[in-house]
PDB file of C-alpha atoms and ligand atoms in Angstrom:
ATOM      1  CA  MET A   1      45.854 -24.488  39.754  1.00 71.00           C
ATOM      2  CA  THR A   2      46.653 -20.958  38.974  1.00 78.00           C
ATOM      3  CA  THR A   3      50.458 -19.760  38.396  1.00 84.00           C
ATOM      4  CA  TRP A   4      50.798 -16.148  39.178  1.00 81.00           C
ATOM      5  CA  ASN A   5      53.529 -13.960  37.828  1.00 87.00           C
ATOM      6  CA  LEU A   6      54.733 -12.609  40.931  1.00 91.00           C
ATOM      7  CA  GLN A   7      57.528 -10.207  39.521  1.00 92.00           C
ATOM      8  CA  GLY A   8      57.088  -6.622  40.814  1.00 93.00           C
ATOM      9  CA  THR A   9      54.955  -7.883  43.771  1.00 95.00           C
ATOM     10  CA  THR A  10      55.721  -5.901  46.946  1.00 95.00           C
ATOM     11  CA  SER A  11      53.779  -7.696  49.681  1.00 95.00           C
ATOM     12  CA  HIS A  12      51.842 -10.763  50.513  1.00 97.00           C
ATOM     13  CA  LEU A  13      48.597 -10.962  52.640  1.00 98.00           C
ATOM     14  CA  LEU A  14      47.819 -14.327  54.194  1.00 98.00           C
ATOM     15  CA  ILE A  15      44.006 -14.187  55.002  1.00 98.00           C
ATOM     16  CA  CYS A  16      43.316 -16.985  57.429  1.00 98.00           C
ATOM     17  CA  ASN A  17      40.029 -19.029  56.602  1.00 98.00           C
ATOM     18  CA  GLY A  18      40.235 -21.564  59.026  1.00 98.00           C
ATOM     19  CA  SER A  19      37.179 -22.612  60.768  1.00 98.00           C
ATOM     20  CA  SER A  20      37.325 -20.024  63.602  1.00 98.00           C
ATOM     21  CA  CYS A  21      38.165 -17.106  61.122  1.00 98.00           C
ATOM     22  CA  LYS A  22      35.261 -18.315  58.904  1.00 98.00           C
ATOM     23  CA  LYS A  23      32.987 -18.062  61.712  1.00 98.00           C
ATOM     24  CA  HIS A  24      34.126 -14.280  62.019  1.00 98.00           C
ATOM     25  CA  LYS A  25      33.504 -13.383  58.428  1.00 98.00           C
ATOM     26  CA  GLY A  26      36.958 -14.676  57.056  1.00 98.00           C
ATOM     27  CA  GLU A  27      35.453 -15.351  53.729  1.00 98.00           C
ATOM     28  CA  GLU A  28      33.920 -11.620  53.628  1.00 98.00           C
ATOM     29  CA  VAL A  29      37.254 -10.437  54.758  1.00 98.00           C
ATOM     30  CA  ALA A  30      39.097 -12.020  52.084  1.00 98.00           C
ATOM     31  CA  GLU A  31      36.716 -10.755  49.721  1.00 98.00           C
ATOM     32  CA  ALA A  32      36.850  -7.213  51.117  1.00 98.00           C
ATOM     33  CA  ILE A  33      40.507  -7.158  50.827  1.00 98.00           C
ATOM     34  CA  GLU A  34      40.452  -8.368  47.190  1.00 98.00           C
ATOM     35  CA  ASP A  35      37.948  -5.559  46.257  1.00 98.00           C
ATOM     36  CA  GLU A  36      40.048  -2.923  47.830  1.00 98.00           C
ATOM     37  CA  ILE A  37      43.074  -4.136  46.232  1.00 98.00           C
ATOM     38  CA  GLU A  38      41.257  -3.987  42.952  1.00 97.00           C
ATOM     39  CA  LYS A  39      39.691  -0.504  43.769  1.00 98.00           C
ATOM     40  CA  GLN A  40      43.037   0.840  44.563  1.00 97.00           C
ATOM     41  CA  GLY A  41      44.652  -0.615  41.230  1.00 97.00           C
ATOM     42  CA  ALA A  42      47.159  -2.432  43.369  1.00 97.00           C
ATOM     43  CA  GLN A  43      46.769  -6.168  41.918  1.00 95.00           C
ATOM     44  CA  SER A  44      50.205  -5.908  40.808  1.00 94.00           C
ATOM     45  CA  LEU A  45      51.574  -5.103  43.975  1.00 96.00           C
ATOM     46  CA  ILE A  46      49.833  -6.926  46.491  1.00 97.00           C
ATOM     47  CA  HIS A  47      49.367 -10.920  46.334  1.00 97.00           C
ATOM     48  CA  THR A  48      46.953 -12.635  48.631  1.00 97.00           C
ATOM     49  CA  THR A  49      46.598 -16.221  49.929  1.00 97.00           C
ATOM     50  CA  VAL A  50      43.675 -17.748  51.695  1.00 98.00           C
ATOM     51  CA  THR A  51      45.027 -19.903  54.398  1.00 98.00           C
ATOM     52  CA  ARG A  52      43.920 -22.591  56.962  1.00 98.00           C
ATOM     53  CA  CYS A  53      44.313 -21.911  60.598  1.00 98.00           C
ATOM     54  CA  ASN A  54      47.229 -19.950  61.611  1.00 98.00           C
ATOM     55  CA  GLY A  55      47.008 -21.001  65.311  1.00 97.00           C
ATOM     56  CA  ARG A  56      45.396 -17.423  66.772  1.00 97.00           C
ATOM     57  CA  CYS A  57      41.817 -18.519  66.474  1.00 98.00           C
ATOM     58  CA  SER A  58      40.860 -16.446  69.478  1.00 98.00           C
ATOM     59  CA  ASP A  59      42.069 -13.379  67.526  1.00 98.00           C
ATOM     60  CA  ALA A  60      39.768 -14.172  64.587  1.00 98.00           C
ATOM     61  CA  CYS A  61      39.886 -13.052  61.903  1.00 98.00           C
ATOM     62  CA  VAL A  62      43.612 -13.066  61.486  1.00 98.00           C
ATOM     63  CA  VAL A  63      45.517 -11.395  58.425  1.00 98.00           C
ATOM     64  CA  ILE A  64      49.281 -11.548  58.144  1.00 98.00           C
ATOM     65  CA  SER A  65      51.271  -9.162  56.113  1.00 97.00           C
ATOM     66  CA  TYR A  66      54.587  -9.881  54.547  1.00 95.00           C
ATOM     67  CA  PRO A  67      57.627  -8.932  54.253  1.00 93.00           C
ATOM     68  CA  GLU A  68      57.348  -6.760  57.067  1.00 92.00           C
ATOM     69  CA  GLY A  69      55.617  -9.690  59.156  1.00 94.00           C
ATOM     70  CA  VAL A  70      52.776  -8.027  60.920  1.00 97.00           C
ATOM     71  CA  TRP A  71      50.013 -10.219  62.355  1.00 98.00           C
ATOM     72  CA  TYR A  72      46.572  -8.607  62.623  1.00 98.00           C
ATOM     73  CA  LYS A  73      43.877  -9.631  64.825  1.00 98.00           C
ATOM     74  CA  GLU A  74      39.979  -9.161  64.700  1.00 98.00           C
ATOM     75  CA  ILE A  75      39.886  -8.053  61.083  1.00 98.00           C
ATOM     76  CA  THR A  76      36.564  -7.343  59.871  1.00 98.00           C
ATOM     77  CA  PRO A  77      35.366  -6.740  56.040  1.00 98.00           C
ATOM     78  CA  LYS A  78      35.192  -2.927  57.028  1.00 98.00           C
ATOM     79  CA  SER A  79      38.777  -2.988  58.561  1.00 98.00           C
ATOM     80  CA  ALA A  80      40.192  -5.312  56.090  1.00 98.00           C
ATOM     81  CA  LYS A  81      39.598  -2.433  53.494  1.00 98.00           C
ATOM     82  CA  ALA A  82      41.381  -0.009  55.764  1.00 98.00           C
ATOM     83  CA  LEU A  83      44.161  -2.267  56.166  1.00 98.00           C
ATOM     84  CA  VAL A  84      44.699  -2.504  52.585  1.00 98.00           C
ATOM     85  CA  ARG A  85      44.740   1.318  52.247  1.00 97.00           C
ATOM     86  CA  LYS A  86      47.121   1.733  55.089  1.00 96.00           C
ATOM     87  CA  HIS A  87      49.359  -1.042  54.006  1.00 94.00           C
ATOM     88  CA  LEU A  88      49.725   0.940  50.487  1.00 95.00           C
ATOM     89  CA  GLN A  89      50.908   4.026  52.435  1.00 95.00           C
ATOM     90  CA  GLY A  90      53.437   2.003  54.213  1.00 94.00           C
ATOM     91  CA  GLU A  91      51.481   2.172  57.392  1.00 95.00           C
ATOM     92  CA  ARG A  92      50.134  -0.261  59.738  1.00 96.00           C
ATOM     93  CA  LEU A  93      46.356  -0.603  60.973  1.00 96.00           C
ATOM     94  CA  LYS A  94      47.676   0.072  64.491  1.00 95.00           C
ATOM     95  CA  ASP A  95      44.822  -1.006  66.555  1.00 95.00           C
ATOM     96  CA  ASN A  96      44.715  -4.545  65.201  1.00 97.00           C
ATOM     97  CA  VAL A  97      48.257  -5.397  65.247  1.00 97.00           C
ATOM     98  CA  LEU A  98      48.683  -8.633  67.066  1.00 97.00           C
ATOM     99  CA  TYR A  99      52.559  -9.226  66.564  1.00 96.00           C
ATOM    100  CA  ALA A 100      55.266  -7.652  64.493  1.00 95.00           C
ATOM    101  CA  TYR A 101      59.021  -8.236  63.928  1.00 91.00           C
ATOM    102  CA  GLU A 102      61.193  -6.365  66.448  1.00 88.00           C
ATOM    103  CA  ASP A 103      64.743  -6.852  66.090  1.00 89.00           C
ATOM    104  CA  GLY A 104      64.372  -9.910  64.039  1.00 89.00           C
ATOM    105  CA  LYS A 105      61.851 -11.590  66.327  1.00 93.00           C
ATOM    106  CA  LEU A 106      57.918 -11.646  66.392  1.00 93.00           C
ATOM    107  CA  ALA A 107      56.862  -9.452  69.565  1.00 94.00           C
ATOM    108  CA  ALA A 108      53.572  -9.074  70.982  1.00 94.00           C
ATOM    109  CA  ALA A 109      52.146  -5.726  70.088  1.00 91.00           C
ATOM    110  CA  SER A 110      51.161  -5.115  73.636  1.00 73.00           C
ATOM    111  CA  GLU A 111      54.504  -5.675  74.897  1.00 60.00           C
ATOM    112  CA  SER A 112      56.970  -4.339  72.317  1.00 49.00           C
ATOM    113  CA  GLY A 113      55.286  -1.171  71.006  1.00 48.00           C
ATOM    114  CA  ALA A 114      54.946  -3.270  67.680  1.00 51.00           C
ATOM    115  CA  LYS A 115      51.926  -1.170  66.930  1.00 50.00           C
ATOM    116  CA  GLY A 116      54.461   0.876  64.642  1.00 48.00           C
ATOM    117  CA  LYS A 117      56.260   2.897  67.428  1.00 43.00           C
ATOM    118  CA  LYS A 118      59.689   1.741  68.727  1.00 40.00           C
ATOM    119  CA  LYS A 119      60.338   1.363  72.451  1.00 38.00           C
ATOM    120  CA  LYS A 120      62.739   3.776  73.665  1.00 35.00           C
TER     121      LYS A 120
HETATM  122  S1  FES B   1      41.094 -20.323  62.138  1.00 74.66           S
HETATM  123 FE1  FES B   1      42.261 -18.441  61.796  1.00 74.66          FE
HETATM  124  S2  FES B   1      43.634 -18.469  63.341  1.00 74.66           S
HETATM  125 FE2  FES B   1      42.622 -20.380  63.723  1.00 74.66          FE
END
């Protein structure tokens, strides 16, 4: 088992590779994220973990970003690369946000404006 030095890491991407997400190219999504992190020279900033099912199979492929606590849906290998680039700019891949923390609680993007815009 590998032991990573996480000092200096700014974020953690959890990439679902449960069976439903694998059917929706979850392994390719993980590979695309790793490739883009390397391309952007961000290996020391973004840590990734491939997970089992996160309980949102109908939204496959799911990627979760911490510490901001954003759950992304329907990530493809192409959008995975965009997600990494947006993430490094401190932005979200708005069209794929499923849930995000609002006032300390996860809120559905469609209900809360969690796509990056605060409700007024
Ligand atoms: S397999 Fe990914 S959310 Fe269930």
